[in-house]
Amino acid sequence: MGVKNLWDILESCKKTIPLHHLQNKRMCIDLSCWMVQLQNVSKYHNCMKEKVYLKGLFHRLRALIALNCSLIFVTDGSIPAIKLSTYRRRLNSGIEVNRDETNLQNLASLKRNMGSEFSRMIKEAKVLGMALGIPCLDGMEEAEAQCALLNSESHCDGCFTSDSDVFLFGAKTVYRDICLGDGGYVICYEMKDIERQLGFGRNSLIALALLLGSDYSHGVRGFGPESACQIVKSAGDNGVLQKIAYGGLPILKKTKGSKKQQKLHEPNDKENSLPGSKHKSQGNEQFLQVIDAYIRPKCHSADSEAVYRVLANHPFQRIKFQEVCAEMFEWPPEKTDEYILPKIAERDLRRFAKLRSTSSELGVELPLYEIPVKCPVSGIIKQRKLLGVECFEVSWEHLDGLETSIVPADLLESACPEKILEFKAKIAQQKKQKCHKPRPRKLKSELSLAELDLKLQQLLLEINSENGSNPKTNPLSSRAVTSENGRVAIAVDLLDDESLVDQELDIESSCNASMPSSSANTSVAEKEVIDLLSPSPRHPTVTKFKHFGCQHIDVIDLSESDAEASPEHDRKARELRQFIANVRK
């Protein structure tokens, strides 16, 4: 609980900070507060049986581990004597200490019931934390007081607790709540903001506890948040405690209540006496005990062996953690590794990035491959985008159980920008090779003979129908043939009443290729092949083709010379040009 209505008073100082702002920080966790929060979420019987509260704790821890947060659990010790009344009231025991009639100095602190269900939950959380490398500091009394001492002595950067009286114990930075959804954020309060915006220092907050009530006092009847803040501000932070303790505030005389309460707040004749003075009224004694409990709580000192022990580095125990998850959650080792190992790898990468950043600040600039500590990333596999955030899928160096995982791009940029440059150069080289690689094209020479035969038959039928010729008297036939040098040719058979003339159209992929010439005696039964690619039908030369075991076929190559032109040659040339024109149409 802490101080009554204090969170409402500090509302204007509340800040919502993205979770990643906690990276590379050391944090103290009031374990009891976290377990109460998680227990309220999983208060149903089935949830308790399945240990949902412990799974919630695990997911909080793995998120902070990935940010390279050094965590310390702090647990409650004995119950302070001054808090016994509040503690019994919360347990509904019906037994309550009368603060007005009992000298709290004669009471001893009360040891907690370590056999309760809540104590069992705390033990489970400590076992889980130790396997993850999170140490636990068992407080002497109040856990929030121990967290505040570590924070005020700069042994940690902040405290996770929901008890507002942590500020009264001296805390500087407090994280009241943590949320892992929507990218993750924390609710933060800082003492410097409270002093700047509200004008309340530590003494003023203790004064508010005296007036409004807290775990250590019932408060003064008739005071609400607004009136108490006005009184404290008017008194000032330096002298407010002395004025309240010794009745130096006139408003306290007029407070409505019982005669006994009015007597408690009567001004003391020795108003200027020190807290240790023997001349104190019962009311002064009560206030001074509360003030002393906040200013000098029972805690492990900052230089104690217990504090040094938890400040040391504690390694992650993979095998032990697998055993704990198998016992508590019934997870197989593979599932446990899937949950935690990517976070451990990301933590190691952040540590490497912090090392390089610190070295750079000290003026030591070393190339990646000359740093004594080896980079945990062995290479980048591909670029990805996760929930709108630019990331990289990377492979890890010497991390048992994990080969690849996804990390934020900005983290990789700060840790090893050389890896990103290597990856980009590799991608650019692949694109360059891909651009120079010719695309496959289907050439006419690659067409099958059957396809050529079919297309040519269709063209010839169209030519015959347009010229009005009779297929019986002037039939046309064609076929595709292959020459000795691998060229594809189309043989066209032109039949008339007296003779058979086969004209073979040689289609070559290279227009400038010349054909070897040879002389041969031709007859009417032999077939002539005409090269379509020659610009004009001149000076024929003959080339032999073989057509699937048939007799040789002469291929006529036409030169550009007009010296040896003949009427027969001119006739064939005209027929060929007419045929090509029809084919083009």
C-alpha positions as CSV (number, residue, x, y, z in Angstrom):
1,M,0.0,0.0,0.0
2,G,2.4,2.7,1.2
3,V,1.1,6.2,1.8
4,K,-2.6,6.8,1.4
5,N,-3.5,8.7,-1.8
6,L,0.2,9.3,-2.6
7,W,0.0,7.9,-6.2
8,D,-2.9,10.2,-6.9
9,I,-0.8,13.2,-5.7
10,L,2.1,12.2,-7.9
11,E,-0.1,11.6,-11.0
12,S,1.3,14.7,-12.8
13,C,4.8,13.3,-12.4
14,K,4.0,9.9,-14.0
15,K,5.8,9.1,-17.3
16,T,5.2,6.3,-19.7
17,I,8.6,5.1,-21.1
18,P,9.2,2.5,-23.8
19,L,10.6,-0.7,-22.5
20,H,13.8,-0.5,-24.6
21,H,14.9,2.5,-22.6
22,L,15.8,0.2,-19.8
23,Q,18.5,-1.6,-21.8
24,N,21.9,-2.0,-20.1
25,K,20.5,-0.9,-16.7
26,R,20.6,-2.6,-13.3
27,M,17.2,-2.9,-11.7
28,C,16.0,-4.0,-8.3
29,I,12.7,-5.9,-8.1
30,D,10.4,-5.9,-5.1
31,L,9.5,-9.5,-5.7
32,S,6.5,-9.5,-3.3
33,C,4.8,-6.7,-5.3
34,W,5.3,-8.4,-8.6
35,M,3.9,-11.7,-7.2
36,V,0.9,-9.9,-5.8
37,Q,0.2,-8.3,-9.2
38,L,0.6,-11.7,-11.0
39,Q,-1.4,-13.5,-8.4
40,N,-4.3,-11.1,-8.9
41,V,-4.3,-11.9,-12.6
42,S,-4.2,-15.7,-11.9
43,K,-6.4,-15.8,-8.8
44,Y,-8.7,-18.6,-10.1
45,H,-8.0,-22.1,-9.1
46,N,-7.0,-23.5,-12.5
47,C,-4.7,-20.6,-13.1
48,M,-3.0,-21.2,-9.8
49,K,-2.7,-24.9,-10.5
50,E,-1.1,-24.2,-13.9
51,K,1.2,-21.6,-12.3
52,V,0.1,-18.9,-14.6
53,Y,1.6,-16.3,-12.2
54,L,5.0,-18.0,-12.6
55,K,4.7,-18.0,-16.4
56,G,3.9,-14.3,-16.2
57,L,7.0,-13.7,-14.1
58,F,9.1,-15.6,-16.6
59,H,7.8,-13.5,-19.6
60,R,8.6,-10.3,-17.8
61,L,12.1,-11.5,-17.0
62,R,12.9,-12.7,-20.5
63,A,11.9,-9.3,-21.9
64,L,14.2,-7.6,-19.5
65,I,17.0,-10.1,-20.1
66,A,16.9,-9.4,-23.8
67,L,17.5,-5.7,-23.0
68,N,20.6,-6.7,-21.0
69,C,19.1,-5.6,-17.7
70,S,20.9,-6.8,-14.7
71,L,18.2,-7.8,-12.3
72,I,18.2,-8.3,-8.5
73,F,15.3,-9.9,-6.6
74,V,14.6,-8.3,-3.2
75,T,12.3,-10.1,-0.8
76,D,10.7,-9.0,2.5
77,G,12.2,-10.0,5.8
78,S,10.6,-9.7,9.2
79,I,7.5,-7.5,9.7
80,P,8.5,-4.2,11.4
81,A,7.0,-3.7,14.8
82,I,5.6,-0.4,13.8
83,K,3.7,-2.2,11.0
84,L,2.1,-5.0,13.1
85,S,-1.2,-3.2,13.5
86,T,-1.5,-2.7,9.7
87,Y,-0.4,-6.3,9.0
88,R,-2.9,-7.9,11.4
89,R,-5.7,-5.7,10.1
90,R,-4.9,-6.9,6.5
91,L,-5.1,-10.5,7.7
92,N,-8.5,-9.8,9.3
93,S,-7.3,-11.4,12.5
94,G,-9.3,-9.0,14.6
95,I,-6.3,-8.3,16.8
96,E,-4.9,-4.8,16.4
97,V,-2.3,-2.9,18.3
98,N,-3.5,0.5,19.7
99,R,-0.8,2.9,18.6
100,D,-1.8,5.5,21.0
101,E,-1.3,3.4,24.1
102,T,1.5,1.1,23.1
103,N,5.2,2.0,23.1
104,L,6.4,0.6,19.8
105,Q,10.0,0.5,20.9
106,N,9.1,-2.4,23.3
107,L,7.7,-4.5,20.4
108,A,9.9,-6.8,18.3
109,S,9.5,-7.4,14.6
110,L,7.5,-10.5,13.6
111,K,8.9,-13.2,11.4
112,R,6.8,-14.1,8.4
113,N,5.0,-17.3,8.0
114,M,7.3,-19.1,5.5
115,G,4.8,-22.0,5.1
116,S,2.0,-19.9,3.6
117,E,1.0,-20.3,0.0
118,F,2.4,-16.8,-0.8
119,S,5.7,-17.8,0.7
120,R,5.7,-20.9,-1.5
121,M,5.2,-18.7,-4.6
122,I,8.1,-16.5,-3.6
123,K,10.3,-19.6,-3.2
124,E,9.4,-20.8,-6.7
125,A,10.1,-17.3,-8.2
126,K,13.6,-17.3,-6.5
127,V,14.4,-20.8,-8.0
128,L,13.3,-19.6,-11.4
129,G,15.4,-16.5,-11.1
130,M,18.5,-18.3,-10.0
131,A,18.4,-20.6,-13.0
132,L,18.2,-17.4,-15.2
133,G,21.2,-15.9,-13.4
134,I,19.1,-13.5,-11.3
135,P,20.3,-13.3,-7.6
136,C,18.0,-12.6,-4.7
137,L,18.7,-10.4,-1.7
138,D,16.6,-11.3,1.3
139,G,15.8,-8.1,3.1
140,M,16.0,-7.6,6.8
141,E,12.5,-6.1,7.0
142,E,10.9,-4.1,4.2
143,A,11.9,-5.1,0.6
144,E,11.0,-1.6,-0.8
145,A,13.3,-0.1,1.8
146,Q,16.2,-2.3,0.7
147,C,15.5,-1.4,-3.0
148,A,15.5,2.3,-2.1
149,L,18.8,2.0,-0.3
150,L,20.4,0.3,-3.3
151,N,19.0,3.0,-5.6
152,S,20.1,5.9,-3.4
153,E,23.6,4.4,-3.1
154,S,23.7,4.1,-7.0
155,H,24.0,0.3,-6.8
156,C,21.0,0.1,-9.2
157,D,19.4,2.5,-11.7
158,G,15.8,2.0,-10.5
159,C,13.3,0.0,-8.5
160,F,10.3,-2.0,-9.6
161,T,7.7,-1.7,-6.8
162,S,4.1,-0.6,-6.4
163,D,4.6,0.5,-2.7
164,S,4.5,4.3,-2.8
165,D,6.4,4.6,0.5
166,V,9.6,3.6,-1.5
167,F,10.1,7.4,-2.0
168,L,10.0,7.9,1.8
169,F,12.9,5.4,2.1
170,G,15.0,7.4,-0.3
171,A,14.4,6.0,-3.8
172,K,15.2,8.2,-6.8
173,T,13.7,6.3,-9.7
174,V,10.7,4.0,-9.3
175,Y,8.9,1.9,-11.9
176,R,5.4,1.2,-10.7
177,D,4.2,-1.1,-13.5
178,I,5.4,-2.9,-16.6
179,C,3.5,-3.9,-19.7
180,L,4.8,-6.2,-22.4
181,G,2.1,-5.4,-25.0
182,D,2.2,-2.7,-27.7
183,G,5.9,-2.8,-27.9
184,G,6.3,-2.8,-24.1
185,Y,6.5,0.2,-21.7
186,V,6.9,1.0,-18.0
187,I,5.3,3.5,-15.7
188,C,8.1,5.6,-14.2
189,Y,8.3,8.2,-11.4
190,E,11.5,10.2,-10.7
191,M,12.2,12.1,-7.5
192,K,13.7,15.0,-9.4
193,D,10.4,15.5,-11.2
194,I,8.5,15.4,-7.9
195,E,10.7,18.0,-6.5
196,R,10.6,20.2,-9.6
197,Q,6.8,20.0,-10.3
198,L,5.3,19.6,-6.9
199,G,8.0,21.0,-4.6
200,F,8.0,17.9,-2.4
201,G,11.3,16.4,-1.1
202,R,11.7,13.3,0.9
203,N,10.8,15.1,4.2
204,S,7.6,16.5,2.6
205,L,6.6,13.0,1.5
206,I,7.1,11.7,5.1
207,A,5.0,14.6,6.4
208,L,2.2,13.6,4.0
209,A,2.4,10.1,5.4
210,L,2.0,11.4,8.9
211,L,-1.1,13.5,7.9
212,L,-2.8,11.1,5.4
213,G,-1.8,7.8,6.9
214,S,0.5,4.9,5.8
215,D,1.5,1.4,6.7
216,Y,3.1,3.0,9.8
217,S,0.5,5.5,11.0
218,H,-3.3,6.1,10.9
219,G,-2.9,9.7,9.9
220,V,-4.6,12.8,11.3
221,R,-8.4,12.9,11.1
222,G,-9.8,15.7,8.9
223,F,-6.9,15.8,6.4
224,G,-7.4,15.0,2.8
225,P,-4.9,15.1,-0.1
226,E,-5.5,18.7,-1.0
227,S,-5.4,20.1,2.6
228,A,-2.4,18.0,3.5
229,C,-0.4,19.2,0.4
230,Q,-1.2,22.8,1.3
231,I,0.1,22.4,4.8
232,V,3.2,20.6,3.8
233,K,4.0,23.2,1.1
234,S,3.5,26.1,3.5
235,A,5.9,24.5,6.0
236,G,8.7,23.9,3.5
237,D,10.7,20.7,3.0
238,N,13.4,21.5,5.5
239,G,11.4,22.2,8.6
240,V,8.1,20.4,8.0
241,L,8.9,17.3,10.0
242,Q,10.0,19.2,13.1
243,K,6.8,21.4,12.9
244,I,4.5,18.4,12.6
245,A,6.3,16.3,15.3
246,Y,6.3,19.1,17.9
247,G,3.0,20.7,17.0
248,G,4.5,23.8,15.3
249,L,1.6,23.9,12.8
250,P,-1.4,25.9,14.1
251,I,-3.7,24.0,11.9
252,L,-3.1,20.8,13.9
253,K,-4.6,22.4,17.0
254,K,-7.9,23.0,15.2
255,T,-8.1,19.5,13.8
256,K,-11.5,17.9,14.6
257,G,-11.5,14.7,16.5
258,S,-11.5,13.1,20.0
259,K,-10.0,14.9,23.0
260,K,-7.2,12.4,23.0
261,Q,-6.3,13.3,19.4
262,Q,-6.4,17.0,20.2
263,K,-4.1,16.4,23.1
264,L,-1.7,14.5,20.8
265,H,-1.3,17.6,18.6
266,E,-0.9,20.2,21.2
267,P,2.3,22.3,20.7
268,N,5.2,21.1,22.7
269,D,6.8,23.6,25.2
270,K,10.1,22.3,24.0
271,E,9.3,22.9,20.3
272,N,12.8,23.5,19.3
273,S,14.2,20.4,21.1
274,L,15.9,17.7,19.1
275,P,14.2,14.3,18.3
276,G,16.3,12.7,21.0
277,S,15.1,15.1,23.8
278,K,13.6,13.6,26.9
279,H,10.9,16.2,26.9
280,K,8.4,14.7,24.4
281,S,4.7,14.2,24.6
282,Q,3.1,10.8,23.6
283,G,2.0,12.4,20.3
284,N,5.5,13.6,19.6
285,E,6.9,10.1,20.4
286,Q,4.6,8.5,18.0
287,F,5.4,10.8,15.1
288,L,9.1,10.6,15.8
289,Q,9.0,6.8,15.7
290,V,7.3,6.9,12.3
291,I,9.8,9.4,11.0
292,D,12.7,7.3,12.3
293,A,11.3,4.2,10.6
294,Y,11.3,5.9,7.2
295,I,14.7,7.7,7.6
296,R,16.6,4.8,9.2
297,P,15.0,1.5,8.1
298,K,16.6,-1.8,8.9
299,C,18.4,-2.9,5.8
300,H,21.7,-4.5,4.6
301,S,24.2,-1.7,4.3
302,A,25.5,-0.7,0.8
303,D,28.9,-2.2,1.6
304,S,27.8,-5.4,3.2
305,E,28.7,-8.8,2.0
306,A,25.1,-9.7,1.1
307,V,24.9,-6.7,-1.2
308,Y,28.3,-7.4,-2.9
309,R,27.2,-11.0,-3.4
310,V,24.1,-10.0,-5.4
311,L,26.0,-7.4,-7.4
312,A,28.4,-10.0,-8.7
313,N,27.8,-11.6,-12.1
314,H,25.6,-14.7,-12.1
315,P,25.6,-16.9,-15.3
316,F,22.6,-18.4,-17.0
317,Q,22.3,-22.1,-16.3
318,R,20.7,-23.7,-19.3
319,I,20.4,-27.3,-18.0
320,K,19.2,-26.1,-14.6
321,F,16.6,-23.9,-16.3
322,Q,15.4,-26.7,-18.5
323,E,14.9,-28.8,-15.3
324,V,13.0,-26.1,-13.6
325,C,10.7,-25.5,-16.6
326,A,10.1,-29.2,-16.9
327,E,9.1,-29.4,-13.3
328,M,7.0,-26.3,-13.0
329,F,5.5,-25.9,-16.5
330,E,6.0,-29.4,-18.0
331,W,7.9,-28.0,-20.9
332,P,10.2,-30.2,-23.0
333,P,13.8,-28.9,-23.3
334,E,13.2,-27.8,-26.9
335,K,10.3,-25.5,-26.0
336,T,12.3,-24.0,-23.1
337,D,15.2,-23.3,-25.4
338,E,12.9,-21.8,-28.0
339,Y,11.6,-19.3,-25.4
340,I,14.8,-18.3,-23.7
341,L,17.8,-18.8,-26.0
342,P,17.0,-16.0,-28.5
343,K,16.7,-13.6,-25.6
344,I,20.1,-14.8,-24.1
345,A,21.7,-14.3,-27.6
346,E,20.2,-10.8,-27.9
347,R,21.5,-10.0,-24.4
348,D,25.0,-11.1,-25.4
349,L,24.8,-8.9,-28.5
350,R,23.8,-5.9,-26.5
351,R,26.7,-6.5,-24.2
352,F,29.0,-6.6,-27.2
353,A,27.5,-3.3,-28.4
354,K,28.0,-1.7,-25.0
355,L,31.6,-2.8,-25.0
356,R,32.3,-1.2,-28.4
357,S,30.4,2.0,-27.3
358,T,32.5,2.3,-24.1
359,S,35.7,1.7,-26.0
360,S,34.8,4.4,-28.5
361,E,34.1,6.8,-25.7
362,L,37.5,6.1,-24.3
363,G,39.1,6.8,-27.7
364,V,39.8,3.1,-28.6
365,E,38.6,2.4,-32.1
366,L,39.3,-1.2,-33.1
367,P,38.1,-3.0,-36.2
368,L,35.6,-5.8,-35.6
369,Y,38.0,-8.6,-36.2
370,E,40.7,-7.2,-33.9
371,I,38.5,-6.9,-30.8
372,P,39.7,-9.3,-28.1
373,V,36.0,-10.3,-27.4
374,K,34.6,-12.2,-30.3
375,C,31.4,-10.9,-31.9
376,P,28.5,-13.3,-31.1
377,V,27.0,-12.9,-34.6
378,S,28.7,-15.0,-37.3
379,G,26.7,-13.7,-40.2
380,I,23.5,-12.2,-41.6
381,I,21.1,-14.4,-43.4
382,K,18.4,-12.1,-44.6
383,Q,16.6,-8.8,-43.9
384,R,13.2,-9.0,-42.2
385,K,10.5,-6.7,-40.8
386,L,8.9,-7.8,-37.5
387,L,5.8,-5.8,-36.3
388,G,6.9,-2.9,-38.5
389,V,10.4,-2.9,-37.1
390,E,13.4,-3.4,-39.4
391,C,15.3,-6.6,-38.3
392,F,17.9,-9.0,-39.5
393,E,17.9,-12.8,-39.3
394,V,21.4,-13.7,-38.1
395,S,23.4,-16.8,-37.3
396,W,25.1,-17.1,-33.9
397,E,28.6,-18.0,-33.0
398,H,29.2,-20.8,-30.5
399,L,25.7,-20.7,-28.8
400,D,24.6,-24.2,-27.9
401,G,21.0,-24.9,-28.9
402,L,20.5,-21.9,-31.2
403,E,21.6,-21.4,-34.8
404,T,19.6,-18.5,-36.0
405,S,17.2,-15.8,-34.6
406,I,15.9,-12.3,-35.4
407,V,17.4,-9.2,-33.9
408,P,16.5,-5.5,-34.4
409,A,18.5,-3.7,-37.1
410,D,19.5,-0.8,-34.9
411,L,21.0,-3.2,-32.4
412,L,23.1,-4.9,-35.1
413,E,24.1,-1.5,-36.4
414,S,25.5,-0.5,-33.0
415,A,27.2,-3.8,-32.3
416,C,28.7,-4.8,-35.6
417,P,28.1,-2.5,-38.6
418,E,30.8,-4.4,-40.5
419,K,28.5,-7.4,-40.7
420,I,25.8,-5.2,-42.3
421,L,28.3,-3.9,-44.9
422,E,29.4,-7.4,-45.8
423,F,25.7,-8.5,-46.2
424,K,24.9,-5.5,-48.4
425,A,28.0,-6.1,-50.6
426,K,27.0,-9.8,-50.9
427,I,23.4,-8.8,-52.0
428,A,24.8,-6.3,-54.5
429,Q,27.1,-8.9,-56.0
430,Q,24.2,-11.4,-56.4
431,K,22.1,-8.8,-58.1
432,K,25.0,-7.9,-60.5
433,Q,25.5,-11.5,-61.5
434,K,21.7,-11.9,-62.0
435,C,21.6,-8.9,-64.3
436,H,24.5,-10.1,-66.5
437,K,23.0,-13.6,-66.9
438,P,21.2,-13.7,-70.3
439,R,17.6,-14.7,-70.2
440,P,16.8,-17.8,-72.2
441,R,15.0,-17.2,-75.5
442,K,13.2,-19.7,-77.6
443,L,14.8,-19.4,-81.0
444,K,13.1,-20.5,-84.2
445,S,15.8,-23.0,-84.7
446,E,14.8,-24.6,-81.3
447,L,11.3,-25.2,-82.5
448,S,10.6,-28.9,-83.1
449,L,10.3,-30.2,-86.5
450,A,6.7,-31.2,-85.9
451,E,5.8,-27.6,-85.0
452,L,7.5,-26.3,-88.1
453,D,5.7,-28.8,-90.3
454,L,2.3,-27.9,-88.8
455,K,2.8,-24.1,-89.2
456,L,4.0,-24.4,-92.8
457,Q,1.2,-26.6,-93.8
458,Q,-1.3,-24.0,-92.5
459,L,0.4,-21.2,-94.4
460,L,0.5,-23.2,-97.6
461,L,-3.2,-24.0,-97.4
462,E,-4.0,-20.4,-96.9
463,I,-1.8,-19.4,-100.0
464,N,-3.6,-22.1,-102.1
465,S,-7.0,-20.9,-101.1
466,E,-6.2,-17.3,-101.8
467,N,-4.8,-18.1,-105.3
468,G,-7.8,-20.3,-106.1
469,S,-5.6,-23.2,-107.1
470,N,-6.9,-26.8,-107.0
471,P,-5.1,-28.9,-104.5
472,K,-5.6,-32.0,-106.7
473,T,-3.9,-30.5,-109.8
474,N,-1.4,-28.3,-108.0
475,P,-0.8,-29.8,-104.6
476,L,1.7,-28.3,-102.1
477,S,3.4,-30.2,-99.4
478,S,6.1,-29.4,-96.9
479,R,8.2,-31.0,-94.2
480,A,11.0,-30.0,-91.8
481,V,14.5,-31.5,-92.2
482,T,17.8,-31.3,-90.4
483,S,21.1,-30.8,-92.2
484,E,24.5,-32.3,-91.5
485,N,25.7,-29.2,-89.6
486,G,22.6,-29.2,-87.4
487,R,20.6,-26.5,-89.2
488,V,16.9,-26.8,-89.5
489,A,15.3,-26.5,-93.0
490,I,11.8,-26.6,-94.3
491,A,11.3,-28.6,-97.5
492,V,8.5,-27.4,-99.8
493,D,7.3,-29.8,-102.5
494,L,5.7,-28.1,-105.5
495,L,4.0,-30.6,-107.7
496,D,2.6,-29.8,-111.2
497,D,1.5,-32.0,-114.1
498,E,4.9,-32.7,-115.4
499,S,7.5,-32.3,-112.7
500,L,8.1,-32.3,-108.9
501,V,10.1,-29.4,-107.5
502,D,11.0,-29.4,-103.8
503,Q,12.1,-26.1,-102.5
504,E,13.6,-26.2,-99.1
505,L,13.7,-23.0,-97.1
506,D,16.8,-22.9,-94.9
507,I,16.0,-21.0,-91.7
508,E,19.2,-20.2,-89.8
509,S,19.6,-18.3,-86.6
510,S,22.7,-16.5,-88.0
511,C,21.8,-14.3,-91.0
512,N,25.5,-13.9,-92.1
513,A,26.4,-17.6,-92.0
514,S,27.6,-18.8,-95.3
515,M,26.9,-22.3,-96.5
516,P,29.6,-24.6,-98.0
517,S,29.3,-25.2,-101.8
518,S,29.7,-28.4,-103.7
519,S,28.8,-29.4,-107.2
520,A,26.4,-32.3,-107.9
521,N,24.4,-33.6,-110.7
522,T,20.8,-33.0,-110.0
523,S,17.8,-34.6,-111.6
524,V,14.1,-33.9,-111.6
525,A,13.6,-36.3,-108.7
526,E,16.1,-34.5,-106.5
527,K,15.0,-31.7,-104.2
528,E,16.3,-28.2,-104.3
529,V,16.6,-26.1,-101.1
530,I,16.6,-22.3,-101.4
531,D,18.2,-20.2,-98.7
532,L,15.6,-17.6,-97.6
533,L,18.1,-15.4,-95.7
534,S,20.0,-14.3,-98.8
535,P,19.1,-10.7,-99.8
536,S,18.5,-11.6,-103.5
537,P,18.5,-14.9,-105.4
538,R,21.9,-14.8,-107.2
539,H,24.7,-17.2,-108.0
540,P,23.5,-20.5,-106.5
541,T,25.8,-22.9,-104.8
542,V,24.7,-26.3,-103.7
543,T,25.0,-27.9,-100.3
544,K,24.1,-31.5,-99.5
545,F,21.5,-32.3,-96.7
546,K,20.5,-35.7,-95.4
547,H,16.8,-36.2,-94.5
548,F,16.4,-39.1,-92.2
549,G,18.0,-41.7,-94.4
550,C,16.7,-40.3,-97.7
551,Q,18.9,-39.3,-100.6
552,H,21.0,-36.1,-100.6
553,I,19.2,-32.8,-100.9
554,D,20.8,-29.9,-102.7
555,V,20.7,-26.5,-100.9
556,I,21.0,-23.5,-103.3
557,D,22.9,-20.5,-101.9
558,L,22.2,-17.3,-103.8
559,S,24.9,-14.8,-104.1
560,E,24.6,-11.1,-105.0
561,S,26.4,-11.4,-108.3
562,D,24.4,-10.8,-111.5
563,A,27.0,-12.5,-113.8
564,E,25.7,-16.0,-113.8
565,A,21.9,-15.3,-113.5
566,S,19.8,-17.5,-115.7
567,P,16.1,-17.5,-116.6
568,E,15.5,-20.6,-114.5
569,H,17.1,-18.8,-111.6
570,D,15.0,-15.7,-112.1
571,R,11.8,-17.8,-112.2
572,K,12.6,-19.5,-108.9
573,A,13.6,-16.2,-107.4
574,R,10.2,-14.7,-108.3
575,E,8.3,-17.7,-106.9
576,L,10.4,-17.5,-103.7
577,R,9.7,-13.8,-103.2
578,Q,6.0,-14.4,-103.8
579,F,6.0,-17.2,-101.3
580,I,7.8,-15.1,-98.7
581,A,5.3,-12.2,-99.2
582,N,2.5,-14.6,-98.7
583,V,4.1,-16.0,-95.6
584,R,4.6,-12.5,-94.2
585,K,0.9,-11.7,-94.8
